[in-house]
């Protein structure tokens, strides 16, 4: 943040709303998977490509867009990206075939990657240093809020009408958010243009390398299983399809709690926060096929799952702020890894689900959580307290 500026909380809120809508757009097909698969006459595994495509596109737009736009004001960039989101959402709503739907999802992916790459690094420019942790919690609260409000409400809207209405509503809210970003954000010229060389230099920090790998393990594992949460709840826990949207509200509520708790804890203990994430996910997801076999137990485990995963973004970003040589470049790399992992996880999960079963898919995901936990455990905690320059 520039020293002469006062805290800009409305700007922080605008950035959070953008994150909220983008994550909602990326994950909304999870709640509508069965409906879209039936409407477009494709298998659930193929329908999972609605998550894979924007995830992969977002992964590459995250590091490449900041490089391509060079010295473009970040306020202008974020506003334009929300405009791209509007177009992608509207085209998704009117897609006449599954191929056209996937093409529209490419635009959504471009918006997600570019926006996330910048949004995670601008909190220190909007508020004083002692308020950065709070601002980060608010901004990445948009991720958990997408789960507690965006995806469940979009799913309910789709259930009450159809999935096209849900995508169209996203376009309308994205337009309003673009206007809010333009009005509330101050001018944000890049302090140092992101170049490919600068991106590569981030790997010189062990902290960044560990964050990249752990994020990959956790996110691939999560989305390999969570992409199919609707059939998991129906087939394993015996939940009716009409209840899935409502239950995702509980998942998201738990995610909000996890995000807030992690924001406070990670500010003091980033190493322990990041170590806890894959460790707890391992326990919850691996045990789900054994313990979540009744509606009540399935819902309880779903909420535990949501609380843990809701803490991922703010914990990892806090780790990055403590260790990265260039926070915007490192955040762009993390956005690349996060979104590529979403796409890879959904795709891998789809193949495993179609070839084997839901429990096997969840156990395969748990192996990735185990790898993430072991990697953090073998990393000296002192590196998170060292800011590389």
Coordinates of C-alpha atoms in Angstrom, one line a residue:
X1 CA 0.0 0.0 0.0
X2 CA 1.1 3.6 -0.7
X3 CA 2.0 5.3 2.6
X4 CA -0.2 8.3 2.1
X5 CA -3.4 6.2 1.4
X6 CA -6.0 5.4 4.0
X7 CA -7.3 1.9 4.2
X8 CA -9.6 1.1 1.2
X9 CA -12.0 -1.5 2.6
X10 CA -14.6 -1.0 -0.1
X11 CA -11.9 -1.8 -2.6
X12 CA -11.1 -5.0 -0.6
X13 CA -14.7 -5.9 -0.7
X14 CA -15.0 -5.4 -4.5
X15 CA -12.0 -7.7 -5.0
X16 CA -13.5 -10.3 -2.7
X17 CA -16.8 -10.2 -4.7
X18 CA -14.9 -10.8 -7.9
X19 CA -13.2 -13.8 -6.3
X20 CA -16.6 -15.0 -5.1
X21 CA -18.1 -14.9 -8.6
X22 CA -15.1 -16.4 -10.3
X23 CA -14.9 -19.4 -7.9
X24 CA -18.7 -19.8 -8.2
X25 CA -18.4 -19.9 -12.0
X26 CA -15.6 -22.4 -11.9
X27 CA -17.3 -24.8 -9.5
X28 CA -21.0 -24.3 -10.3
X29 CA -21.0 -27.3 -12.7
X30 CA -20.2 -29.5 -9.7
X31 CA -23.6 -28.8 -8.2
X32 CA -25.3 -29.0 -11.6
X33 CA -23.3 -32.0 -13.0
X34 CA -26.2 -34.5 -13.1
X35 CA -28.6 -32.0 -14.7
X36 CA -26.2 -30.8 -17.4
X37 CA -25.1 -34.4 -18.2
X38 CA -28.7 -35.4 -18.7
X39 CA -29.5 -32.2 -20.7
X40 CA -26.5 -32.6 -23.0
X41 CA -26.6 -36.4 -23.1
X42 CA -23.1 -37.0 -21.8
X43 CA -21.7 -39.1 -19.0
X44 CA -20.9 -37.6 -15.6
X45 CA -17.2 -38.1 -16.3
X46 CA -17.5 -36.2 -19.6
X47 CA -19.6 -33.5 -17.9
X48 CA -16.7 -33.0 -15.5
X49 CA -14.9 -31.3 -18.3
X50 CA -16.9 -28.2 -17.5
X51 CA -14.6 -27.9 -14.5
X52 CA -11.5 -29.2 -16.3
X53 CA -11.5 -26.8 -19.2
X54 CA -11.7 -23.5 -17.3
X55 CA -9.3 -24.8 -14.7
X56 CA -6.6 -25.6 -17.3
X57 CA -7.2 -22.3 -19.2
X58 CA -7.1 -20.3 -16.0
X59 CA -3.8 -22.1 -15.1
X60 CA -2.1 -20.7 -18.2
X61 CA -3.7 -17.3 -18.2
X62 CA -2.6 -16.7 -14.6
X63 CA 1.1 -16.4 -15.3
X64 CA 0.8 -15.3 -19.0
X65 CA -1.7 -12.4 -18.7
X66 CA 0.3 -10.3 -16.2
X67 CA 3.3 -10.8 -18.5
X68 CA 1.2 -9.9 -21.6
X69 CA -0.4 -6.7 -20.2
X70 CA 2.9 -5.4 -18.8
X71 CA 2.3 -2.1 -17.2
X72 CA -1.5 -2.0 -17.5
X73 CA -3.1 -0.6 -14.4
X74 CA -4.3 -3.5 -12.3
X75 CA -7.6 -1.7 -11.7
X76 CA -8.2 -1.6 -15.5
X77 CA -7.1 -5.2 -15.8
X78 CA -9.4 -6.6 -13.1
X79 CA -12.4 -4.6 -14.5
X80 CA -11.8 -6.0 -18.0
X81 CA -11.4 -9.5 -16.8
X82 CA -14.8 -9.3 -15.1
X83 CA -16.2 -8.1 -18.4
X84 CA -14.8 -11.3 -20.0
X85 CA -16.5 -13.2 -17.3
X86 CA -19.9 -11.6 -18.3
X87 CA -19.4 -12.7 -21.9
X88 CA -18.4 -16.3 -20.9
X89 CA -21.4 -16.7 -18.5
X90 CA -23.9 -15.5 -21.0
X91 CA -22.6 -17.7 -23.8
X92 CA -22.6 -20.7 -21.4
X93 CA -26.3 -20.0 -20.7
X94 CA -27.2 -20.0 -24.4
X95 CA -24.9 -22.9 -25.5
X96 CA -26.8 -25.2 -27.9
X97 CA -24.3 -28.1 -27.6
X98 CA -21.8 -29.4 -25.1
X99 CA -18.9 -28.4 -27.4
X100 CA -20.2 -24.8 -27.4
X101 CA -20.6 -24.9 -23.7
X102 CA -17.0 -25.9 -23.2
X103 CA -15.9 -23.1 -25.6
X104 CA -17.7 -20.6 -23.4
X105 CA -16.0 -22.0 -20.4
X106 CA -12.7 -21.1 -22.0
X107 CA -13.6 -17.4 -21.6
X108 CA -14.5 -18.1 -17.9
X109 CA -11.1 -19.7 -17.5
X110 CA -9.2 -16.7 -18.9
X111 CA -11.0 -14.4 -16.5
X112 CA -10.4 -16.7 -13.5
X113 CA -6.7 -17.1 -14.0
X114 CA -5.8 -13.4 -14.8
X115 CA -8.0 -12.1 -11.9
X116 CA -6.7 -14.5 -9.3
X117 CA -3.1 -13.8 -10.3
X118 CA -3.4 -10.1 -9.4
X119 CA -6.1 -10.2 -6.7
X120 CA -4.0 -12.2 -4.2
X121 CA -1.1 -9.7 -4.3
X122 CA -2.8 -6.3 -4.0
X123 CA -4.0 -6.5 -0.4
X124 CA -0.8 -4.8 0.9
X125 CA -1.5 -1.9 -1.5
X126 CA -5.0 -1.3 -0.2
X127 CA -4.6 -1.4 3.6
X128 CA -1.8 -0.7 6.2
X129 CA 0.6 -3.4 7.0
X130 CA -1.0 -4.3 10.3
X131 CA -4.4 -4.8 8.4
X132 CA -3.0 -7.0 5.6
X133 CA -4.0 -10.3 7.3
X134 CA -7.5 -9.1 7.8
X135 CA -7.7 -7.9 4.2
X136 CA -6.4 -11.3 3.0
X137 CA -9.0 -13.1 5.0
X138 CA -11.7 -11.0 3.4
X139 CA -10.4 -11.4 -0.1
X140 CA -10.0 -15.1 0.1
X141 CA -13.2 -15.3 2.1
X142 CA -14.7 -15.0 -1.4
X143 CA -13.5 -18.6 -2.1
X144 CA -15.3 -20.0 0.9
X145 CA -18.3 -17.7 0.3
X146 CA -18.6 -19.1 -3.2
X147 CA -19.1 -22.5 -1.6
X148 CA -21.5 -21.3 1.1
X149 CA -23.6 -19.0 -1.2
X150 CA -22.6 -19.0 -4.8
X151 CA -22.4 -22.7 -5.7
X152 CA -25.3 -23.8 -3.5
X153 CA -27.6 -21.0 -4.5
X154 CA -26.7 -21.5 -8.1
X155 CA -27.4 -25.2 -7.7
X156 CA -30.8 -24.4 -6.1
X157 CA -31.6 -21.9 -8.9
X158 CA -30.7 -24.6 -11.4
X159 CA -32.9 -27.1 -9.6
X160 CA -35.9 -24.7 -9.4
X161 CA -35.5 -23.6 -13.1
X162 CA -32.7 -25.1 -15.1
X163 CA -28.9 -24.8 -15.3
X164 CA -29.0 -22.2 -18.0
X165 CA -30.7 -19.7 -15.7
X166 CA -28.0 -20.2 -13.1
X167 CA -25.2 -19.4 -15.7
X168 CA -27.1 -16.4 -16.9
X169 CA -27.5 -15.0 -13.4
X170 CA -23.7 -15.2 -13.0
X171 CA -23.3 -13.0 -16.0
X172 CA -25.6 -10.3 -14.5
X173 CA -23.8 -10.3 -11.1
X174 CA -20.5 -10.2 -12.9
X175 CA -21.5 -7.0 -14.8
X176 CA -22.4 -5.3 -11.5
X177 CA -19.1 -6.4 -10.0
X178 CA -17.1 -5.0 -12.9
X179 CA -18.7 -1.6 -12.2
X180 CA -17.9 -1.9 -8.5
X181 CA -14.3 -2.6 -9.3
X182 CA -14.0 0.4 -11.5
X183 CA -15.6 2.7 -8.9
X184 CA -14.0 1.4 -5.8
X185 CA -10.4 0.4 -6.7
X186 CA -7.8 3.2 -6.8
X187 CA -5.3 3.4 -9.7
X188 CA -2.9 0.4 -9.3
X189 CA 0.0 0.6 -11.7
X190 CA 2.3 -2.4 -11.3
X191 CA 5.3 -1.7 -9.2
X192 CA 7.4 -4.1 -11.2
X193 CA 6.1 -5.6 -14.5
X194 CA 5.9 -9.3 -14.3
X195 CA 8.2 -11.0 -16.8
X196 CA 8.8 -14.7 -17.5
X197 CA 12.2 -14.4 -16.0
X198 CA 10.8 -13.0 -12.8
X199 CA 8.3 -15.9 -12.7
X200 CA 11.1 -18.4 -13.0
X201 CA 13.1 -16.7 -10.3
X202 CA 10.4 -17.4 -7.7
X203 CA 11.5 -21.1 -7.7
X204 CA 14.8 -19.9 -6.1
X205 CA 12.8 -19.7 -2.9
X206 CA 12.3 -23.1 -1.2
X207 CA 9.2 -21.7 0.4
X208 CA 7.7 -21.0 -3.0
X209 CA 8.7 -24.5 -4.3
X210 CA 7.1 -26.2 -1.3
X211 CA 3.9 -24.1 -1.6
X212 CA 3.6 -25.0 -5.3
X213 CA 3.9 -28.7 -4.7
X214 CA 1.6 -28.8 -1.7
X215 CA -1.0 -26.8 -3.5
X216 CA -0.8 -29.2 -6.4
X217 CA -1.2 -32.3 -4.2
X218 CA -4.1 -30.8 -2.2
X219 CA -6.1 -29.3 -5.0
X220 CA -5.8 -32.2 -7.4
X221 CA -6.8 -34.6 -4.7
X222 CA -9.7 -32.4 -3.5
X223 CA -11.2 -31.9 -7.0
X224 CA -10.7 -35.5 -8.0
X225 CA -13.2 -36.3 -5.3
X226 CA -15.2 -33.2 -4.7
X227 CA -16.2 -32.7 -8.4
X228 CA -18.4 -35.8 -7.8
X229 CA -19.8 -34.7 -4.5
X230 CA -23.4 -34.9 -5.8
X231 CA -23.1 -38.7 -6.7
X232 CA -21.0 -39.3 -3.6
X233 CA -23.8 -37.9 -1.3
X234 CA -26.4 -39.8 -3.3
X235 CA -24.7 -43.2 -3.7
X236 CA -22.6 -43.4 -0.5
X237 CA -24.6 -41.4 2.0
X238 CA -28.1 -42.1 0.6
X239 CA -29.0 -38.4 0.2
X240 CA -31.7 -37.5 -2.4
X241 CA -30.6 -35.4 -5.4
X242 CA -33.0 -32.6 -4.5
X243 CA -31.2 -32.1 -1.2
X244 CA -27.7 -31.8 -2.6
X245 CA -28.0 -28.0 -3.2
X246 CA -29.1 -27.4 0.4
X247 CA -26.3 -29.6 1.8
X248 CA -23.7 -27.6 -0.1
X249 CA -24.8 -24.6 1.9
X250 CA -23.6 -26.4 5.0
X251 CA -20.4 -27.4 3.3
X252 CA -19.8 -23.7 2.4
X253 CA -20.8 -22.5 5.8
X254 CA -18.1 -24.7 7.3
X255 CA -15.7 -23.4 4.7
X256 CA -16.4 -19.8 5.8
X257 CA -15.6 -20.8 9.4
X258 CA -12.4 -22.6 8.2
X259 CA -11.3 -19.5 6.3
X260 CA -11.8 -17.1 9.2
X261 CA -10.1 -19.5 11.6
X262 CA -7.2 -20.1 9.2
X263 CA -6.8 -16.4 8.5
X264 CA -6.2 -15.7 12.2
X265 CA -4.1 -18.8 12.8
X266 CA -1.9 -18.7 9.7
X267 CA -1.0 -15.0 10.4
X268 CA 0.9 -16.4 13.5
X269 CA 1.6 -20.0 12.5
X270 CA 1.7 -20.3 8.7
X271 CA 3.7 -23.6 8.8
X272 CA 1.3 -25.3 11.2
X273 CA -1.7 -24.1 9.2
X274 CA -0.4 -25.5 5.9
X275 CA 0.7 -28.8 7.5
X276 CA -2.8 -29.3 9.0
X277 CA -4.6 -28.9 5.7
X278 CA -3.5 -32.1 3.8
X279 CA -3.3 -34.0 7.1
X280 CA -6.9 -33.4 8.0
X281 CA -8.1 -33.8 4.4
X282 CA -6.4 -37.2 4.3
X283 CA -8.4 -38.3 7.4
X284 CA -11.8 -37.0 6.3
X285 CA -11.8 -38.1 2.6
X286 CA -10.2 -41.5 3.2
X287 CA -12.8 -42.3 6.0
X288 CA -15.8 -41.0 4.1
X289 CA -16.7 -44.3 2.3
X290 CA -16.6 -46.0 5.7
X291 CA -18.1 -43.4 8.0
X292 CA -20.3 -41.4 5.7
X293 CA -22.7 -44.2 4.8
X294 CA -25.8 -42.6 6.4
X295 CA -27.3 -39.2 5.6
X296 CA -26.4 -37.7 9.0
X297 CA -22.8 -39.0 9.1
X298 CA -22.4 -38.0 5.5
X299 CA -23.4 -34.5 6.2
X300 CA -21.1 -34.2 9.2
X301 CA -18.2 -35.4 7.2
X302 CA -19.1 -33.0 4.4
X303 CA -18.9 -30.1 6.8
X304 CA -15.6 -31.2 8.1
X305 CA -14.3 -31.5 4.5
X306 CA -15.6 -27.9 3.8
X307 CA -14.0 -26.4 6.9
X308 CA -10.6 -27.8 6.1
X309 CA -10.6 -27.0 2.4
X310 CA -12.0 -23.5 3.1
X311 CA -8.7 -22.7 4.8
X312 CA -6.5 -23.5 1.8
X313 CA -6.3 -20.2 0.0
X314 CA -5.6 -17.9 2.9
X315 CA -3.1 -20.2 4.5
X316 CA -1.1 -20.8 1.3
X317 CA -1.2 -17.1 0.4
X318 CA 0.1 -16.2 3.8
X319 CA 2.9 -18.7 3.3
X320 CA 3.7 -17.0 -0.1
X321 CA 3.8 -13.5 1.4
X322 CA 6.3 -14.7 4.0
X323 CA 8.6 -16.4 1.5
X324 CA 8.3 -15.1 -2.1
X325 CA 10.9 -12.7 -3.6
X326 CA 8.1 -11.1 -5.7
X327 CA 4.6 -11.5 -4.3
X328 CA 2.7 -10.7 -7.5
X329 CA 4.8 -13.1 -9.6
X330 CA 4.6 -15.8 -7.0
X331 CA 0.8 -15.3 -6.7
X332 CA 0.5 -15.6 -10.5
X333 CA 2.5 -18.9 -10.2
X334 CA 0.2 -20.1 -7.4
X335 CA -2.9 -19.2 -9.5
X336 CA -1.4 -21.3 -12.3
X337 CA -0.8 -24.3 -10.1
X338 CA -4.2 -24.0 -8.3
X339 CA -6.3 -23.7 -11.4
X340 CA -4.3 -26.3 -13.4
X341 CA -4.7 -28.6 -10.4
X342 CA -8.5 -28.0 -10.4
X343 CA -8.6 -29.1 -14.1
X344 CA -6.3 -32.1 -13.6
X345 CA -8.2 -33.2 -10.5
X346 CA -11.6 -33.0 -12.2
X347 CA -10.3 -34.8 -15.3
X348 CA -8.4 -37.5 -13.3
X349 CA -11.4 -38.0 -11.0
X350 CA -13.7 -38.4 -13.9
X351 CA -11.6 -41.1 -15.5
X352 CA -11.3 -43.0 -12.2
X353 CA -15.0 -42.7 -11.4
X354 CA -16.0 -44.0 -14.9
X355 CA -13.5 -46.8 -14.7
X356 CA -13.9 -47.9 -11.1
X357 CA -16.0 -46.4 -8.3
X358 CA -16.5 -43.4 -6.1
X359 CA -14.8 -44.9 -3.0
X360 CA -11.7 -45.8 -5.0
X361 CA -11.6 -42.3 -6.4
X362 CA -11.7 -40.9 -2.8
X363 CA -8.9 -43.2 -1.6
X364 CA -6.8 -42.2 -4.6
X365 CA -7.3 -38.5 -3.7
X366 CA -6.2 -39.4 -0.1
X367 CA -2.9 -40.6 -1.4
X368 CA -2.2 -37.1 -2.8
X369 CA -3.1 -35.5 0.6
X370 CA -0.6 -37.9 2.2
X371 CA 2.1 -36.7 -0.2
X372 CA 1.3 -33.1 0.6
X373 CA 1.5 -33.7 4.4
X374 CA 4.8 -35.5 4.1
X375 CA 6.3 -32.7 2.0
X376 CA 5.4 -30.0 4.6
X377 CA 6.5 -32.2 7.5
X378 CA 9.9 -32.6 5.9
X379 CA 10.3 -28.9 5.3
X380 CA 12.0 -26.8 8.1
X381 CA 9.4 -24.5 9.7
X382 CA 12.0 -21.6 9.8
X383 CA 11.7 -21.0 6.0
X384 CA 8.3 -19.5 6.5
X385 CA 9.7 -16.8 8.7
X386 CA 12.3 -15.7 6.2
X387 CA 11.4 -13.2 3.5
X388 CA 13.7 -13.7 0.5
X389 CA 14.8 -10.5 -1.4

